[in-house]
Amino acid sequence: MRLYNTMGREIQEFKPINEKEVGLYCCGPTVYNYAHIGNLRTYVFEDLLRRTLEYAGYNVNHVMNITDVGHLTGDADDGEDKMEKSARETGKTPADIASFFTDAFFKDIDRLNITRPKTACAATKHIGNMIGLIKRLEAKGFTYIEGGNVYFDTSKFENYGEMALLDRQKLKAGARIAVDGNKKNPADFVLWFTNSKFENHIMQWESPWGRGYPGWHVECSAMSMKYLGDSFDIHCGGIDHIPIHHTNEIAQSEAASGKKWVNYWIHGEFLLMDKQKMAKSAGNFFTLQTLIDEGYDPLDYRYFCLGGHYRSQLIFNFESLDAARNARSNLALKVADLKAEAEPAPKAKLDVRAAAILKKFNAGLLNDLNAPKALAELWQLMKDKEISAGDKLGTVLEMDRVLGLKLEEVEASSAELTDEEYAVVKEREQARSDKDWAKADELRGKLLEMGIEIKDTAEGTECKKRGNL
RNA sequence: GGCGCCGUACCCAAGUGGUAAGGGAGAGGUCUGCAAAACCUUCAUGCAGCGGUUCGAAUCCGCUCGGCGCCUCCA
């Protein structure tokens, strides 16, 4: 399997630390608001990665953090905590907010058929681990205290910014935000705050440096190391995390352990709205629920995401989403008809043509998760005139183990009609023989709403069950 | 100011040296009382533009034009 590693900026052959085990850490949501579909694109990509690894035979230990503390509203270190702000505005406690939006997040990823991580860890449950990490860093001399906060001294970490190529960038300190006068170096970042500028800051914990709360990079290092060890295979996230969040995580993790922390860094690109990135701050975002309210199935969005490569920006608009919906619907219709015709052939007994297409499908995914290529192979399969229904069905269901489009659940179009449905069909046939076309057409529409598709032929009327499509 | 990336048909989008995947939409046809679905046919001598390298370039190099992201909120 080949994957593009942001560390080194090249496609590399994937070799896990342990032969059959993969440690996978994915940056999770900050649970102060709903995820938007741009956020969700990244989780779809990570799910594709996980499923591909599992399909390739690896046992994946998938860990994701739930950030319920520590991210700030403002661009600088003096911004208000998002959790606290949301709590204050709604009159709820931060814990209530976190609980509510954590549930909403899992509901979204469930609806997208994204496999839940084996471990989903909340930051507030791991404050002790974070303090432990900061103490390790302090003992090794990587920290300093200024203005009541504990800072990481980036000048002490030799390869700081290596992945983000920061040494090649002449960063303009203060280009966007005010410089924190407490910092010795512009890139230094806070490990522990004791000086909240907001009175009544609810989320505070005791620490060796005083009562306060952790900086927002610490949790990922502390929790990933707890669940996956000082060194593990893959760390994923959005591309925006490369220069700051992941750069700082690498620095503090490797400074603490003295070991290489992560072997493969894989980052997903943004979803664009009208050529601009989708962002809550820009106000140009949709939630999954918005799409559902517009009449789309969450899997339509999943299919849409699979239509673009994870390392390319993907342009979202409703015309494209319609295209994805139509494509997925057409696929499901074909699968329903295949199920009516034959039993799926087992993978080991596929004929050579089907096996060859499946091989190309796999090759696409194993080559840096080329899902668009894999989908193209899927359509080659569906269009093939020589492959039998059983072989097609067996192959496409095999493909869907990675694609996750729930084709297994598609009902065969031959499913028996209920008495009620049958009665309407008979009623329409009567209308047709009476040449009462208006009534026949009306009943055809009614049947379609009931999920029954009608086809009038010279031999009579045929029905197809389209109930769950 | 610096860094990273992109520009492929009406829309989305693969392909990154060997002669343009796939989906959707559109058009024509078969079938039908009319439809829908299905099936068949069709849909870029062309990959922003201009040069260059090469037997050969959408793919490599240069320039120009246009767009996106980042430089401590961000998936």
PDB file of C-alpha atoms (C1' of nucleotides) in Angstrom, chain B residues 18-42:
ATOM      1  C1'   G B  18       3.317   7.041 -24.827  1.00  0.00           C
ATOM      2  C1'   U B  19      -1.167   9.281 -27.489  1.00  0.00           C
ATOM      3  C1'   A B  20      -7.830  11.947 -22.754  1.00  0.00           C
ATOM      4  C1'   A B  21     -10.995   6.989 -16.710  1.00  0.00           C
ATOM      5  C1'   G B  22     -15.652   7.481 -14.454  1.00  0.00           C
ATOM      6  C1'   G B  23     -20.237   9.781 -12.859  1.00  0.00           C
ATOM      7  C1'   G B  24     -24.102  13.376 -13.653  1.00  0.00           C
ATOM      8  C1'   A B  25     -26.539  16.409 -17.136  1.00  0.00           C
ATOM      9  C1'   G B  26     -27.728  16.837 -22.487  1.00  0.00           C
ATOM     10  C1'   A B  27     -29.032  14.685 -27.540  1.00  0.00           C
ATOM     11  C1'   G B  28     -30.915  10.544 -30.706  1.00  0.00           C
ATOM     12  C1'   G B  29     -33.027   5.544 -30.674  1.00  0.00           C
ATOM     13  C1'   U B  30     -35.530   0.683 -28.981  1.00  0.00           C
ATOM     14  C1'   C B  31     -39.717  -0.361 -25.834  1.00  0.00           C
ATOM     15  C1'   U B  32     -44.803   1.902 -24.218  1.00  0.00           C
ATOM     16  C1'   G B  33     -51.639   3.891 -24.613  1.00  0.00           C
ATOM     17  C1'   C B  34     -48.332   7.781 -22.805  1.00  0.00           C
ATOM     18  C1'   A B  35     -44.513   7.316 -19.483  1.00  0.00           C
ATOM     19  C1'   A B  36     -40.814   5.685 -16.037  1.00  0.00           C
ATOM     20  C1'   A B  37     -36.906   2.278 -15.665  1.00  0.00           C
ATOM     21  C1'   A B  38     -33.713  -0.461 -18.617  1.00  0.00           C
ATOM     22  C1'   C B  39     -30.797  -1.006 -22.886  1.00  0.00           C
ATOM     23  C1'   C B  40     -28.235   0.991 -27.406  1.00  0.00           C
ATOM     24  C1'   U B  41     -25.871   5.265 -29.749  1.00  0.00           C
ATOM     25  C1'   U B  42     -23.761  10.027 -29.044  1.00  0.00           C
TER      26        U B  42
END
